[in-house]
């Protein structure tokens, strides 16, 4: 018997089965692939069909867009009272920062946007320089400019700062401080030196073990008790220190996770080449560790950004605080005022947090070592 | 090239413990300039530990190690000075995955030797050519085959222009068809007169390249001899048993 076989023609490539491509294919694969899946999809679709028109109706169709007082929003059947947000917009953004000096805040906002924008461009070459600038020079320059009292700019006390300005100042301070401090604490926790290790562990566990609200209370109520008479520390500054220490403890744990994921062989290869401890850390280990935990880092940033609303507790007026304090303005009392204010705040927070989240996804894709 | 008389590595009465476990027991070994030593022995016999003591990735507790005239103790400056002169190649390659092949090779020259970037780049290209993969310079390690990665690792070590090269089972993690390309590079390197200490199970390589084959068992050097004598007329029973086992598989 002869079972030799030789193929004489080649198979031509064929298109894939129809139902897996195109819109219908996508729907079938992703939404209606099984009975259970179809039921869930159907229920959700019904819910959206019920919800979305009402939302549009409230937020756009029946909404009141402008007016001099709450009277315009007190009419029957009125939707969102955007007139309130409109009238108070400056306050929401700047707090009680003097109007004549708003340009200073605007310059800082523009610098911030200008510094972050190029980071989203994949081909931008000087990314490292910009990041370094934003993490070092920018925060201090911004603080000097906002506070004034130099270079011919009148001083604006921090108790006049408020709104989105305070939210961003607190959040950015937390972010900028937590990265370097977190790196040092994470390294300390893995150090061979017992004193350093114990200090890092105690520090991290202390701050992780108490709620941020407590930290802020302690910073504003207890700290002054320990300071000598006559020495006062600015209220905002105290909150900033509290937030910075608190967030660096969280950051330290995130970064430690990344350090643990870097194989021992990486340290050994670097040390065997003659690199010093710090060169090994900063050239070889940390770049890998940070890439591994980008999602965790951004998650911490997002959490921190939202936690800034807690500074309200110690009498600082962040975005939420300012908006809320305006609910009691009798001139703007209406059934829709509070709801509209909260939706506005939620929208602003969502835009910031969602941008951070998307940015993290794009960075993750870009730095995934181009492996395999 | 015949080995000269100059001692590059002088290990005398070396002991090493991991906790209670006595991993190296009174090891004495002299390596002369240009000499090629191959270390063989069963798993867990302390081969890796011995060569890792030479660049102090493991610290010894007793005995003396002198490398290139520097006696090794706790002093980190001395250790780093020795590491500059001693290249090491690992079983798992240990390339830096976040850097390109070229950057892997330039890192130590730039940061440790403070070489200018252009010079470091030229140096890197020279050694990437030596290991026959200059065309991969801009790729990331993850994009290369195992054999290519290991050759990059050799080039990376050579870029520091070391006096001695240590190899810890450089071909053990490789698919069989890639072993030859790495051994070829190592043979070429041996032909340039590089002082080499190689831990390997490649007995063919040992026979061809080694000046001396060292057999270790349970933390001790049992026997050391020229490859001809070592393979054809082993003295110790344990060596005989080991060789019998290897060549029967
Ligand atoms: N860090 C460590 N801690 C504890 N024991 C260790 C450590 N490193 C090695 N050992 C032990 O020391 C002994 C020698 O290990 P070593 O890695 O030097 O052996 P080897 O000869 O290289 O073996 P292999 O061929 O498997 O690589 C082994 O028994 C091993 O379990
Ligand atoms: Mg080993």
XYZ file of C-alpha atoms and ligand atoms in Angstrom:
653
model
C 0.000 0.000 0.000
C 1.261 3.475 -0.849
C 0.477 6.170 1.718
C 2.833 8.841 0.420
C 1.207 12.241 0.082
C 2.340 15.383 -1.691
C 0.272 18.520 -1.803
C 0.122 19.909 -5.336
C -1.873 23.135 -4.825
C -1.846 25.781 -2.059
C -4.986 26.799 -0.151
C -6.106 30.362 -0.947
C -6.902 32.629 2.052
C -10.650 32.949 2.742
C -12.528 35.759 4.533
C -13.671 34.903 8.068
C -17.226 33.613 8.654
C -19.619 36.546 8.141
C -21.223 36.739 11.522
C -18.012 37.602 13.433
C -17.334 40.839 11.550
C -19.312 44.007 11.020
C -21.792 45.690 13.360
C -24.208 42.782 13.469
C -21.384 40.370 14.141
C -20.079 42.546 16.930
C -23.537 42.788 18.534
C -24.047 39.074 18.252
C -20.638 38.264 19.717
C -20.642 40.783 22.535
C -24.240 41.400 23.566
C -26.324 38.408 22.515
C -23.937 35.465 22.562
C -26.125 33.465 24.952
C -29.572 33.589 26.528
C -28.212 34.937 29.818
C -26.111 37.512 28.026
C -29.122 38.563 25.920
C -31.301 39.019 29.026
C -28.715 41.200 30.750
C -28.163 43.244 27.587
C -31.889 43.675 27.101
C -32.516 44.797 30.666
C -29.698 47.320 30.493
C -30.894 48.675 27.172
C -34.403 49.177 28.596
C -32.940 50.974 31.601
C -30.923 53.302 29.364
C -33.944 53.973 27.160
C -35.829 55.011 30.291
C -32.974 57.048 31.845
C -31.310 58.957 29.036
C -34.330 60.931 27.764
C -35.104 62.091 31.319
C -31.516 63.190 31.842
C -31.478 65.101 28.567
C -34.820 66.637 29.427
C -33.598 67.809 32.844
C -30.102 68.920 31.884
C -30.881 70.576 28.550
C -34.524 70.895 27.505
C -36.046 72.229 30.728
C -32.818 73.739 32.075
C -32.573 77.425 32.941
C -29.357 78.780 31.511
C -29.184 82.365 32.753
C -30.788 84.841 35.081
C -30.071 87.383 37.775
C -31.462 85.444 40.734
C -33.012 82.173 41.849
C -36.422 83.436 40.801
C -35.808 82.230 37.233
C -35.336 78.700 38.564
C -38.335 78.720 40.876
C -40.865 78.402 38.017
C -42.891 75.207 37.758
C -41.345 72.411 35.723
C -37.920 74.004 35.551
C -35.006 71.633 35.046
C -31.376 72.177 36.000
C -30.590 75.646 37.312
C -27.433 76.355 35.303
C -28.079 80.054 35.889
C -26.837 79.475 39.444
C -23.607 77.899 38.231
C -23.282 80.641 35.656
C -23.673 83.462 38.144
C -21.292 81.942 40.677
C -18.785 80.549 38.204
C -15.918 82.862 39.169
C -16.357 81.996 42.822
C -16.404 78.277 42.061
C -13.097 78.560 40.233
C -11.195 81.150 42.311
C -12.955 81.299 45.686
C -12.459 84.762 47.201
C -9.261 85.376 45.292
C -9.455 89.096 44.355
C -10.873 89.597 40.901
C -8.089 91.942 39.835
C -5.593 89.147 40.492
C -7.489 86.346 38.728
C -5.002 86.562 35.862
C -2.360 85.054 38.126
C -4.482 81.982 38.683
C -5.242 81.832 34.977
C -1.545 81.901 34.130
C -0.987 78.958 36.497
C -3.919 77.047 35.006
C -2.550 77.660 31.517
C 0.950 76.588 32.544
C -0.507 73.457 34.060
C -2.510 72.622 30.956
C 0.456 73.529 28.753
C 2.717 71.280 30.801
C 0.382 68.307 30.750
C -0.766 68.525 27.144
C 2.532 67.542 25.454
C 2.703 64.446 27.656
C -0.260 63.077 25.744
C 1.572 63.418 22.423
C 3.327 60.110 21.750
C 5.961 61.693 19.520
C 6.937 64.606 21.766
C 10.668 64.279 22.417
C 11.309 66.322 25.544
C 8.765 64.530 27.708
C 11.259 63.770 30.478
C 12.291 67.406 30.694
C 8.690 68.558 30.887
C 7.840 65.986 33.561
C 10.872 67.032 35.580
C 9.869 70.689 35.258
C 6.280 69.966 36.275
C 7.383 67.937 39.284
C 10.011 70.359 40.564
C 10.006 73.966 39.363
C 6.323 74.330 38.556
C 4.816 73.663 42.011
C 7.092 76.166 43.730
C 6.778 78.783 41.005
C 3.005 78.381 41.126
C 2.957 78.788 44.890
C 5.061 81.966 44.768
C 2.916 83.427 42.030
C -0.381 82.594 43.740
C 0.762 83.892 47.112
C 2.343 87.041 45.706
C 4.041 89.602 47.888
C 7.031 89.637 45.530
C 7.825 90.925 42.066
C 5.236 93.660 42.420
C 2.361 91.242 42.867
C 0.218 92.065 45.908
C -0.012 89.307 48.483
C -3.156 87.190 48.477
C -3.612 85.387 51.809
C -4.366 81.691 51.465
C -7.677 82.132 53.293
C -8.898 83.925 50.183
C -8.030 80.979 47.955
C -10.898 78.700 47.139
C -12.849 76.666 44.634
C -11.179 74.681 41.891
C -7.957 76.552 42.694
C -7.747 74.997 46.162
C -8.793 71.604 44.865
C -5.951 71.676 42.345
C -3.408 73.077 44.806
C -4.154 70.330 47.314
C -4.298 67.554 44.729
C -1.132 68.605 42.910
C 0.787 69.037 46.148
C -0.262 65.552 47.164
C 0.707 64.114 43.785
C 4.015 65.943 43.505
C 5.063 65.172 47.068
C 3.877 61.587 47.136
C 5.988 60.325 44.239
C 9.479 61.139 45.561
C 8.531 60.503 49.187
C 6.812 57.271 48.204
C 9.901 56.122 46.300
C 12.152 56.835 49.286
C 9.788 55.154 51.761
C 9.407 52.098 49.543
C 13.181 51.811 49.258
C 13.515 52.339 52.998
C 11.069 49.573 53.685
C 13.213 47.175 51.647
C 16.519 48.473 52.983
C 19.165 46.289 54.621
C 19.579 48.895 57.360
C 17.245 48.011 60.245
C 16.846 51.606 61.477
C 15.773 52.806 58.062
C 13.492 49.837 57.566
C 11.766 50.190 60.912
C 11.304 53.922 60.458
C 9.750 53.398 57.028
C 7.433 50.657 58.241
C 6.270 52.723 61.217
C 5.743 55.808 59.093
C 3.803 53.965 56.385
C 1.656 51.968 58.777
C 0.900 55.036 60.904
C -0.419 57.092 58.013
C -2.199 54.198 56.359
C -3.888 53.308 59.618
C -5.747 56.577 60.138
C -8.419 58.207 57.987
C -7.520 61.350 56.063
C -10.212 63.254 57.958
C -8.384 62.519 61.191
C -5.110 63.607 59.645
C -6.645 66.904 58.600
C -8.215 67.442 62.017
C -4.942 66.741 63.738
C -3.139 69.069 61.358
C -5.541 71.908 62.011
C -6.419 71.400 65.685
C -3.578 69.543 67.343
C -0.522 70.821 65.497
C -0.918 74.385 66.839
C -0.915 72.977 70.381
C 2.585 71.618 69.882
C 3.957 74.789 68.330
C 5.397 77.483 70.594
C 3.203 80.526 71.277
C 3.128 83.065 68.524
C 4.211 80.611 65.869
C 1.386 79.963 63.475
C 1.430 77.814 60.405
C -0.884 78.705 57.612
C -4.092 76.630 57.630
C -3.775 75.625 53.985
C -0.116 74.726 54.459
C -1.004 72.472 57.404
C -3.579 70.660 55.322
C -1.089 70.361 52.470
C 1.513 68.777 54.738
C -1.080 66.355 56.063
C -2.219 65.384 52.575
C 1.380 65.037 51.342
C 2.444 62.696 54.156
C -0.772 60.721 53.929
C -0.557 60.192 50.192
C 3.141 59.328 50.258
C 2.410 56.426 52.604
C -0.075 55.059 50.085
C 2.284 55.709 47.204
C 5.079 53.904 49.052
C 3.028 50.736 49.217
C 2.086 50.916 45.544
C 5.731 51.398 44.561
C 6.866 48.629 46.881
C 4.590 46.302 44.940
C 6.427 47.314 41.777
C 9.836 46.831 43.377
C 8.886 43.327 44.424
C 7.955 42.477 40.857
C 11.441 43.316 39.530
C 13.461 40.076 39.461
C 16.520 39.720 41.676
C 18.564 39.067 38.523
C 18.121 42.695 37.479
C 19.848 43.936 40.624
C 22.570 41.336 40.220
C 23.224 42.170 36.572
C 23.470 45.877 37.393
C 25.720 45.376 40.415
C 27.903 42.920 38.489
C 28.485 45.645 35.894
C 29.827 47.866 38.677
C 26.826 50.160 39.086
C 26.434 51.605 42.573
C 23.325 51.031 44.687
C 21.713 54.315 43.646
C 22.620 53.862 39.994
C 21.114 50.388 40.121
C 17.945 51.750 41.671
C 17.463 54.734 39.398
C 18.722 53.338 36.102
C 17.555 49.750 36.284
C 15.106 48.923 39.047
C 12.897 51.982 39.536
C 12.072 52.524 35.843
C 10.814 48.948 35.662
C 9.013 49.053 39.006
C 7.191 52.295 38.170
C 6.073 50.975 34.779
C 4.664 47.877 36.395
C 2.547 49.909 38.822
C 1.382 52.761 36.594
C -2.256 51.674 37.067
C -1.797 51.646 40.855
C -0.091 55.033 40.847
C -2.815 56.649 38.786
C -5.419 54.971 40.957
C -3.812 56.585 43.979
C -3.766 59.957 42.219
C -7.456 59.649 41.388
C -8.309 58.670 44.951
C -6.265 61.585 46.237
C -7.927 63.993 43.830
C -11.333 63.060 45.130
C -10.197 63.047 48.747
C -9.257 66.709 48.451
C -12.927 67.459 49.114
C -12.258 66.514 52.745
C -10.314 69.731 53.362
C -13.753 71.290 53.768
C -13.759 69.737 57.227
C -10.996 72.043 58.425
C -12.535 75.176 57.004
C -10.881 75.325 53.612
C -13.138 75.948 50.661
C -12.352 73.625 47.808
C -14.605 73.345 44.762
C -17.237 71.267 46.547
C -17.031 73.459 49.657
C -17.567 76.687 47.747
C -20.448 75.274 45.745
C -22.088 73.892 48.865
C -21.676 77.123 50.813
C -23.583 78.915 48.058
C -26.629 76.688 48.461
C -27.577 78.795 51.473
C -27.540 82.031 49.459
C -31.215 83.142 49.841
C -31.006 84.983 46.545
C -30.485 81.666 44.737
C -32.779 79.404 46.737
C -34.660 77.066 44.405
C -35.608 73.371 44.348
C -32.980 72.762 41.642
C -30.047 74.763 43.033
C -28.389 72.029 45.067
C -28.867 69.341 42.456
C -27.417 71.539 39.731
C -24.457 72.484 41.912
C -23.637 68.886 42.726
C -23.923 67.798 39.099
C -21.560 70.603 38.120
C -19.021 69.518 40.751
C -19.375 65.890 39.752
C -18.794 66.776 36.115
C -15.593 68.710 36.871
C -14.233 65.902 39.049
C -15.188 63.326 36.463
C -13.386 65.186 33.684
C -10.166 65.335 35.701
C -10.295 61.765 36.961
C -11.324 60.313 33.623
C -8.482 62.165 31.879
C -5.996 60.721 34.356
C -7.402 57.270 33.805
C -7.210 57.519 29.996
C -3.729 58.984 30.176
C -2.586 56.055 32.287
C -3.936 53.604 29.718
C -2.034 55.322 26.922
C 1.190 55.406 28.947
C 0.822 51.742 29.837
C 0.519 50.840 26.169
C 3.503 52.943 25.217
C 5.940 51.646 27.821
C 5.073 47.961 27.797
C 8.711 47.157 26.865
C 7.664 46.181 23.321
C 7.931 42.618 24.434
C 7.075 39.517 22.414
C 47.639 31.819 23.531
C 49.472 30.316 26.461
C 48.535 31.509 29.943
C 51.103 33.847 31.481
C 52.293 33.534 35.040
C 50.424 36.570 36.323
C 47.719 35.691 38.877
C 44.390 37.365 38.114
C 42.307 35.545 40.695
C 43.694 34.046 43.876
C 41.215 32.224 46.105
C 42.607 30.798 49.288
C 40.830 28.673 51.930
C 37.412 30.070 51.019
C 34.375 29.187 53.151
C 30.779 30.267 52.633
C 27.703 29.492 54.669
C 24.032 30.118 53.876
C 22.676 30.195 57.428
C 23.804 26.847 58.823
C 24.422 25.352 55.417
C 28.115 25.060 54.542
C 28.027 25.826 50.813
C 31.753 26.311 50.089
C 34.315 24.341 52.050
C 37.946 25.391 51.981
C 38.091 26.225 48.283
C 41.476 27.182 46.872
C 41.840 28.183 43.243
C 44.381 30.225 41.285
C 43.579 31.625 37.883
C 46.309 33.069 35.683
C 45.960 35.718 33.037
C 44.551 34.242 29.826
C 43.589 30.986 31.494
C 40.247 29.317 30.684
C 38.735 27.409 33.569
C 35.623 25.285 33.193
C 33.830 24.312 36.399
C 31.636 21.227 36.362
C 29.789 19.351 39.056
C 26.376 18.131 40.124
C 23.521 20.502 40.903
C 23.898 22.216 44.268
C 27.634 21.586 44.455
C 28.419 25.301 44.860
C 29.614 26.196 41.342
C 27.469 29.309 41.096
C 28.236 30.306 44.648
C 31.968 30.098 43.966
C 31.960 32.336 40.909
C 29.480 34.728 42.524
C 31.948 35.158 45.367
C 34.527 36.388 42.858
C 32.485 39.519 42.117
C 30.917 39.465 45.576
C 27.319 38.923 44.518
C 27.711 36.518 47.442
C 29.859 37.520 50.382
C 32.238 34.928 51.826
C 32.766 34.521 55.547
C 36.211 32.991 55.708
C 39.302 32.831 53.510
C 40.809 35.288 51.033
C 39.844 36.310 47.528
C 42.209 38.569 45.618
C 41.135 39.746 42.191
C 43.493 41.721 40.016
C 45.543 42.632 43.079
C 42.566 43.829 45.134
C 41.757 41.817 48.237
C 38.019 41.582 48.771
C 36.489 42.369 52.133
C 33.469 44.391 53.214
C 34.774 47.547 51.534
C 32.220 48.447 48.850
C 34.684 50.642 46.936
C 37.018 47.669 46.523
C 34.119 45.464 45.507
C 32.975 47.967 42.893
C 36.546 48.295 41.623
C 36.676 44.525 41.171
C 33.281 44.439 39.471
C 34.545 46.920 36.897
C 37.237 44.408 35.927
C 35.088 41.281 36.072
C 32.277 40.701 33.591
C 29.494 38.234 34.329
C 27.035 36.366 32.146
C 24.001 34.755 33.774
C 21.934 31.721 32.953
C 18.792 33.895 32.678
C 20.546 36.634 30.609
C 19.222 39.372 32.931
C 19.131 41.999 30.215
C 17.391 45.230 31.196
C 14.002 44.900 29.484
C 13.179 48.618 29.488
C 16.262 49.527 27.467
C 17.215 48.775 23.882
C 20.101 46.421 23.172
C 22.343 49.419 22.541
C 21.294 51.112 25.791
C 21.910 47.885 27.686
C 25.470 47.909 26.383
C 26.064 51.630 26.977
C 24.695 51.813 30.513
C 27.740 50.717 32.481
C 30.376 52.477 30.346
C 28.444 55.744 30.682
C 27.556 55.524 34.373
C 30.425 53.517 35.819
C 33.324 54.569 33.607
C 31.810 58.002 32.878
C 32.553 57.521 29.218
C 31.251 60.044 26.678
C 28.061 58.864 24.995
C 29.552 58.784 21.498
C 32.453 56.665 22.718
C 30.141 54.340 24.628
C 27.998 53.949 21.530
C 31.029 53.107 19.408
C 32.189 50.631 22.039
C 28.746 49.021 22.167
C 28.602 48.649 18.399
C 32.089 47.168 18.341
C 31.115 44.416 20.759
C 27.681 43.849 19.227
C 29.577 43.174 15.998
C 31.890 40.853 17.866
C 28.875 38.787 18.999
C 27.428 39.087 15.464
C 24.208 41.024 16.121
C 24.918 44.700 15.317
C 21.647 44.824 13.347
C 19.606 44.245 16.535
C 21.015 47.293 18.333
C 17.765 49.247 18.439
C 15.500 46.397 19.434
C 14.333 45.617 22.928
C 15.525 42.395 24.599
C 11.994 41.005 24.575
C 12.050 41.041 20.775
C 15.103 38.768 20.537
C 15.522 35.013 20.686
C 17.190 33.458 23.726
C 20.454 32.930 21.876
C 20.495 36.522 20.699
C 19.727 37.782 24.193
C 22.588 35.833 25.658
C 24.960 37.197 23.024
C 23.806 40.712 23.906
C 24.482 39.901 27.553
C 28.026 38.879 26.604
C 28.494 42.085 24.604
C 27.145 44.130 27.505
C 29.727 42.614 29.836
C 32.529 43.072 27.286
C 31.728 46.778 26.907
C 33.345 47.324 30.300
C 36.506 45.779 28.795
C 36.902 43.410 31.735
C 40.045 41.462 32.584
C 38.029 38.374 33.516
C 34.714 36.975 32.308
C 32.544 34.762 34.485
C 29.881 32.582 32.862
C 27.245 30.844 34.982
C 25.631 28.151 32.815
C 25.224 30.558 29.890
C 23.526 27.989 27.650
C 21.320 26.136 30.149
C 18.241 28.273 29.545
C 18.525 28.076 25.770
C 16.660 25.956 23.264
C 19.054 23.328 21.868
C 19.360 24.939 18.438
C 20.659 28.166 20.003
C 23.354 26.681 22.197
C 25.909 26.547 19.398
C 25.700 30.242 18.500
C 26.466 31.231 22.087
C 29.264 28.675 22.475
C 30.773 29.960 19.208
C 30.885 33.480 20.577
C 32.492 32.189 23.771
C 35.054 30.204 21.807
C 35.926 33.310 19.775
C 36.309 35.201 23.006
C 38.620 32.540 24.384
C 40.718 32.869 21.228
C 41.295 36.550 21.976
C 43.073 35.530 25.173
C 40.333 36.528 27.621
C 40.619 35.053 31.092
C 37.433 33.035 31.558
C 35.745 30.996 34.256
C 32.845 29.044 32.840
C 30.321 26.955 34.726
C 28.715 24.695 32.150
C 27.425 21.251 31.357
C 28.731 21.493 27.782
C 31.513 18.942 27.984
C 32.440 19.405 24.323
C 33.146 23.058 24.995
C 35.154 22.149 28.087
C 37.305 19.735 26.113
C 37.913 22.176 23.259
C 38.432 25.419 25.131
C 39.441 24.803 28.738
C 43.005 24.923 29.986
C 41.810 23.312 33.183
C 38.596 21.580 34.184
C 37.586 21.856 37.827
C 35.183 19.347 39.376
C 33.183 20.469 42.398
C 31.013 18.389 44.712
C 29.311 19.359 47.959
C 31.082 22.687 48.145
C 34.566 21.335 47.570
C 36.943 21.216 44.647
C 37.509 17.491 44.228
C 39.708 17.455 41.178
C 41.243 19.878 38.684
C 43.158 18.898 35.597
C 43.804 19.607 31.923
C 40.745 18.517 29.927
C 42.436 15.538 28.263
C 43.518 14.035 31.551
C 40.315 15.075 33.309
C 37.938 13.385 30.897
C 40.044 10.397 29.915
C 41.676 9.544 33.221
C 39.747 11.035 36.130
C 41.486 10.358 39.448
C 38.735 10.645 42.051
C 35.915 8.153 42.357
C 33.390 10.934 42.617
C 34.649 12.480 39.380
C 34.439 9.119 37.701
C 30.888 8.628 38.924
C 29.903 12.115 37.787
C 31.405 11.704 34.332
C 29.883 8.258 33.970
C 26.486 9.706 34.732
C 26.872 12.610 32.305
C 28.083 10.545 29.375
C 25.520 7.802 29.875
C 22.505 10.052 29.471
N 20.740 32.373 48.686
C 20.829 31.109 49.167
N 20.298 30.803 50.360
C 20.389 29.550 50.861
N 20.982 28.532 50.235
C 21.534 28.757 49.036
C 21.478 30.066 48.431
N 22.093 30.004 47.242
C 22.500 28.738 47.094
N 22.182 27.982 48.168
C 22.511 26.560 48.369
O 23.887 26.404 48.220
C 24.175 25.233 47.497
C 25.041 25.560 46.321
O 24.286 26.322 45.415
P 24.804 26.755 43.985
O 23.761 27.567 43.361
O 26.164 27.343 44.125
O 24.920 25.337 43.250
P 25.301 25.038 41.749
O 26.456 24.146 41.784
O 25.438 26.301 41.002
O 24.039 24.219 41.264
P 23.249 24.289 39.875
O 23.990 23.418 38.923
O 21.922 23.730 40.213
O 23.205 25.722 39.459
C 22.838 24.607 47.124
O 22.586 23.555 48.004
C 21.852 25.699 47.307
O 20.626 25.182 47.766
Mg 24.260 27.329 39.538
